[in-house]
């Protein structure tokens, strides 16, 4: 087997890296030391496009949406554990969800659940983690991974993160770029620049620019060039680099976070949190850090080879589920679903009741104990409008 | 006001008849004596096309399907009471539904609920009523009206029945023909013959022939001639005439029914019923009596001027319900229904849960405590297929 001119000398299976190995011993030596790597999981967001499955008190990340017996948060944990052991895994979440997070991740140390008094967007959440981490380990490399995405190809995920860590140690803010499967208009895009040719990170490239969610024509053009990746919201960076960028580009946020972090391991934590948090600017990490850093040439991208999905709506969810040909996908007990002349679609029998469908194609039917939702796969992205309608009507199902 | 050359002399509102009146006194005199008229309501049929609203233990006639606070059976009662008081109203129903019938019609004498040990189709049900009635009143005129149809225009209904009674007294089997609103393929048709020109029944005509459910082309042809009416299953006839026709055309049925009727008011009723009923031929009254009688020229028809619907499926049911323009019809609490970009269709929020619809047109969504059914109005006639599927799957929701 040849690979870049190097000959693989043994029958040992390939290690977690993606590069070639010489022998079992060389392979040991070549394994990356990730002891400085800390995984941060911001666990927020209501997932209103998955209503009525997701609710304000039972958000998307707490749900098993793939029928594998593990919630999206638990799957995120499973995926990160080979890269950062439990001590180096932080979850940033709202106070109201912290107990559920602790229950779902029993091996996560309590000290590693950072409780936000209120939602203040991703820059505050990840910035808080960076400010707390840098006090625990000044050389910490921080990787931020959403709690509610689906990733397939665990080895590929690990090797991408490893390359990102290697790149981040050089001072880059590193994003992991997702290979676009279609001209999506619901994601931001990353324009690839030149390869960085870093030792241990052969795929890392400079980022030319972040692009906001494009219209359909622009998305098609991006796709055809091959130079664009989806921004899946995965960032790897040294904690001190992130804080320095925040100090420059979001100074009010930086000041507040530093005050909170100074008090974090003291009895004043809650008092200072209470005082500072509500005044923090609510801004996305992309706007606060990644975009300005990209203009300074300080952002790199590792193009991912793994499959990624943000499980953004029921149509996207349906793609993740297995099904018989021409039958609707079922999330839950398929024995409860009766169909006649039905093709495609998604059924969630979430209340133990029989769900019977006749002559309806590509329909989404979500049955829960207190609310039933019916739409089409084509309209699934608009489900949040129903949540607005329910709120307007004063119905207690949100 | 002129009508057929007669001058209306008073301001008194028109009586129950459809003919003109001379004065209040004349009007009294002209009112038809219906004391020989007995209304028979066969209350059977599962209504599987209305599943999961209708069930074997809660059939269609026991349901309030029009949102008026009265079940179809109760509305049938309300409609017949001006024509035949409670003593002259009989309900023939299965043993398992008799208690529910009694509960819904508290003013119906217990002796007027005829309990069938098992379903034996309409000739047995109506024949039993005739055989019991003729022993109570040898001159009884019997009118049979389904328990689960919807009729609009109560005055028109009453005048049609009155004409039918007048015609039946002359020895005719009289059916009430429904003006067809569209080329339906789901009903039988009646071909109109010449007017009978009977005193007190100006609209009664001879029936040339009963026609089975036609194909679409034939139904269109029927509609364009103007000579056809739908067979809504309403028959009026002297009880003794019905029994005589049964004796001729369904002798085995006649013999069994006579034995049962002979024992009806004796302690042997249940024993004889048990012995005879299961051996009775299961045959529809149309085939057993109406069709052969028509060939003998003994069937008349009163063309109805009232609105009629058999509430045969959810699409038909939707037509009966009021709604805002472009909104789905709702049977139940409309406050539970949230819609966005939805036109047409029918929602039955039958379990107190919120039903939210997005971007689905002409959909039928029926929510009950143990089963949810979703189909389109176009496919609503096929709902019984889902009942078969549920039975095959061994699901206890039928």
PDB file of N, CA and C in Angstrom, chain A residues 1 3 8-24 27-28 30-31 155-156 158-159 162:
ATOM      1  N   UNK A   1       0.850  -1.209   0.000  1.00  0.00           N
ATOM      2  CA  UNK A   1       0.000   0.000   0.000  1.00  0.00           C
ATOM      3  C   UNK A   1       0.873   1.243   0.000  1.00  0.00           C
ATOM      4  N   UNK A   3       1.234   5.436  -0.114  1.00  0.00           N
ATOM      5  CA  UNK A   3       0.473   6.649   0.236  1.00  0.00           C
ATOM      6  C   UNK A   3       1.466   7.783   0.308  1.00  0.00           C
ATOM      7  N   UNK A   8       3.692   1.516   4.086  1.00  0.00           N
ATOM      8  CA  UNK A   8       3.214   1.059   5.384  1.00  0.00           C
ATOM      9  C   UNK A   8       3.908  -0.243   5.716  1.00  0.00           C
ATOM     10  N   UNK A   9       4.587  -0.312   6.875  1.00  0.00           N
ATOM     11  CA  UNK A   9       5.442  -1.455   7.181  1.00  0.00           C
ATOM     12  C   UNK A   9       4.748  -2.572   7.934  1.00  0.00           C
ATOM     13  N   UNK A  10       3.637  -2.369   8.534  1.00  0.00           N
ATOM     14  CA  UNK A  10       3.044  -3.403   9.395  1.00  0.00           C
ATOM     15  C   UNK A  10       1.599  -3.670   9.076  1.00  0.00           C
ATOM     16  N   UNK A  11       1.026  -4.587   9.778  1.00  0.00           N
ATOM     17  CA  UNK A  11      -0.376  -4.913   9.591  1.00  0.00           C
ATOM     18  C   UNK A  11      -1.239  -4.262  10.685  1.00  0.00           C
ATOM     19  N   UNK A  12      -0.584  -3.513  11.558  1.00  0.00           N
ATOM     20  CA  UNK A  12      -1.323  -2.811  12.605  1.00  0.00           C
ATOM     21  C   UNK A  12      -2.379  -1.895  11.981  1.00  0.00           C
ATOM     22  N   UNK A  13      -3.580  -1.899  12.528  1.00  0.00           N
ATOM     23  CA  UNK A  13      -4.569  -0.972  11.973  1.00  0.00           C
ATOM     24  C   UNK A  13      -4.151   0.485  12.139  1.00  0.00           C
ATOM     25  N   UNK A  14      -4.602   1.283  11.251  1.00  0.00           N
ATOM     26  CA  UNK A  14      -4.235   2.705  11.279  1.00  0.00           C
ATOM     27  C   UNK A  14      -4.665   3.338  12.601  1.00  0.00           C
ATOM     28  N   UNK A  15      -3.807   4.215  13.116  1.00  0.00           N
ATOM     29  CA  UNK A  15      -4.101   4.907  14.376  1.00  0.00           C
ATOM     30  C   UNK A  15      -5.124   5.994  14.161  1.00  0.00           C
ATOM     31  N   UNK A  16      -5.362   6.805  15.157  1.00  0.00           N
ATOM     32  CA  UNK A  16      -6.385   7.839  15.035  1.00  0.00           C
ATOM     33  C   UNK A  16      -6.021   8.930  14.037  1.00  0.00           C
ATOM     34  N   UNK A  17      -4.740   9.047  13.685  1.00  0.00           N
ATOM     35  CA  UNK A  17      -4.379  10.057  12.698  1.00  0.00           C
ATOM     36  C   UNK A  17      -4.692   9.588  11.299  1.00  0.00           C
ATOM     37  N   UNK A  18      -4.642  10.521  10.347  1.00  0.00           N
ATOM     38  CA  UNK A  18      -4.957  10.141   8.978  1.00  0.00           C
ATOM     39  C   UNK A  18      -3.694   9.950   8.143  1.00  0.00           C
ATOM     40  N   UNK A  19      -2.582  10.268   8.710  1.00  0.00           N
ATOM     41  CA  UNK A  19      -1.359  10.117   7.930  1.00  0.00           C
ATOM     42  C   UNK A  19      -0.859   8.683   8.008  1.00  0.00           C
ATOM     43  N   UNK A  20       0.129   8.383   7.177  1.00  0.00           N
ATOM     44  CA  UNK A  20       0.625   7.011   7.107  1.00  0.00           C
ATOM     45  C   UNK A  20       1.531   6.687   8.293  1.00  0.00           C
ATOM     46  N   UNK A  21       1.689   5.405   8.527  1.00  0.00           N
ATOM     47  CA  UNK A  21       2.544   4.978   9.643  1.00  0.00           C
ATOM     48  C   UNK A  21       3.641   4.062   9.109  1.00  0.00           C
ATOM     49  N   UNK A  22       4.729   3.984   9.834  1.00  0.00           N
ATOM     50  CA  UNK A  22       5.852   3.147   9.411  1.00  0.00           C
ATOM     51  C   UNK A  22       5.797   1.771  10.047  1.00  0.00           C
ATOM     52  N   UNK A  23       5.554   1.770  11.335  1.00  0.00           N
ATOM     53  CA  UNK A  23       5.511   0.497  12.061  1.00  0.00           C
ATOM     54  C   UNK A  23       4.698   0.751  13.316  1.00  0.00           C
ATOM     55  N   UNK A  24       4.448  -0.297  14.054  1.00  0.00           N
ATOM     56  CA  UNK A  24       3.666  -0.146  15.281  1.00  0.00           C
ATOM     57  C   UNK A  24       4.344   0.832  16.238  1.00  0.00           C
ATOM     58  N   UNK A  27       4.168   4.308  14.988  1.00  0.00           N
ATOM     59  CA  UNK A  27       2.787   4.732  15.109  1.00  0.00           C
ATOM     60  C   UNK A  27       2.517   5.282  16.505  1.00  0.00           C
ATOM     61  N   UNK A  28       3.003   4.583  17.516  1.00  0.00           N
ATOM     62  CA  UNK A  28       2.881   5.081  18.893  1.00  0.00           C
ATOM     63  C   UNK A  28       3.466   6.486  18.996  1.00  0.00           C
ATOM     64  N   UNK A  30       4.030   8.555  16.710  1.00  0.00           N
ATOM     65  CA  UNK A  30       3.404   9.550  15.849  1.00  0.00           C
ATOM     66  C   UNK A  30       2.065  10.024  16.414  1.00  0.00           C
ATOM     67  N   UNK A  31       1.498   9.280  17.390  1.00  0.00           N
ATOM     68  CA  UNK A  31       0.186   9.673  17.904  1.00  0.00           C
ATOM     69  C   UNK A  31       0.254  11.044  18.559  1.00  0.00           C
ATOM     70  N   UNK A 155     -13.883   8.156  12.971  1.00  0.00           N
ATOM     71  CA  UNK A 155     -12.439   8.255  12.750  1.00  0.00           C
ATOM     72  C   UNK A 155     -12.106   9.539  12.005  1.00  0.00           C
ATOM     73  N   UNK A 156     -12.909   9.822  11.000  1.00  0.00           N
ATOM     74  CA  UNK A 156     -12.675  11.029  10.217  1.00  0.00           C
ATOM     75  C   UNK A 156     -12.850  12.271  11.078  1.00  0.00           C
ATOM     76  N   UNK A 158     -12.302  12.471  14.286  1.00  0.00           N
ATOM     77  CA  UNK A 158     -11.140  12.584  15.176  1.00  0.00           C
ATOM     78  C   UNK A 158      -9.913  13.126  14.446  1.00  0.00           C
ATOM     79  N   UNK A 159      -9.692  12.638  13.236  1.00  0.00           N
ATOM     80  CA  UNK A 159      -8.488  13.120  12.536  1.00  0.00           C
ATOM     81  C   UNK A 159      -8.640  14.582  12.140  1.00  0.00           C
ATOM     82  N   UNK A 162      -7.919  16.563  15.270  1.00  0.00           N
ATOM     83  CA  UNK A 162      -6.483  16.528  15.566  1.00  0.00           C
ATOM     84  C   UNK A 162      -5.718  17.513  14.684  1.00  0.00           C
TER      85      UNK A 162
END
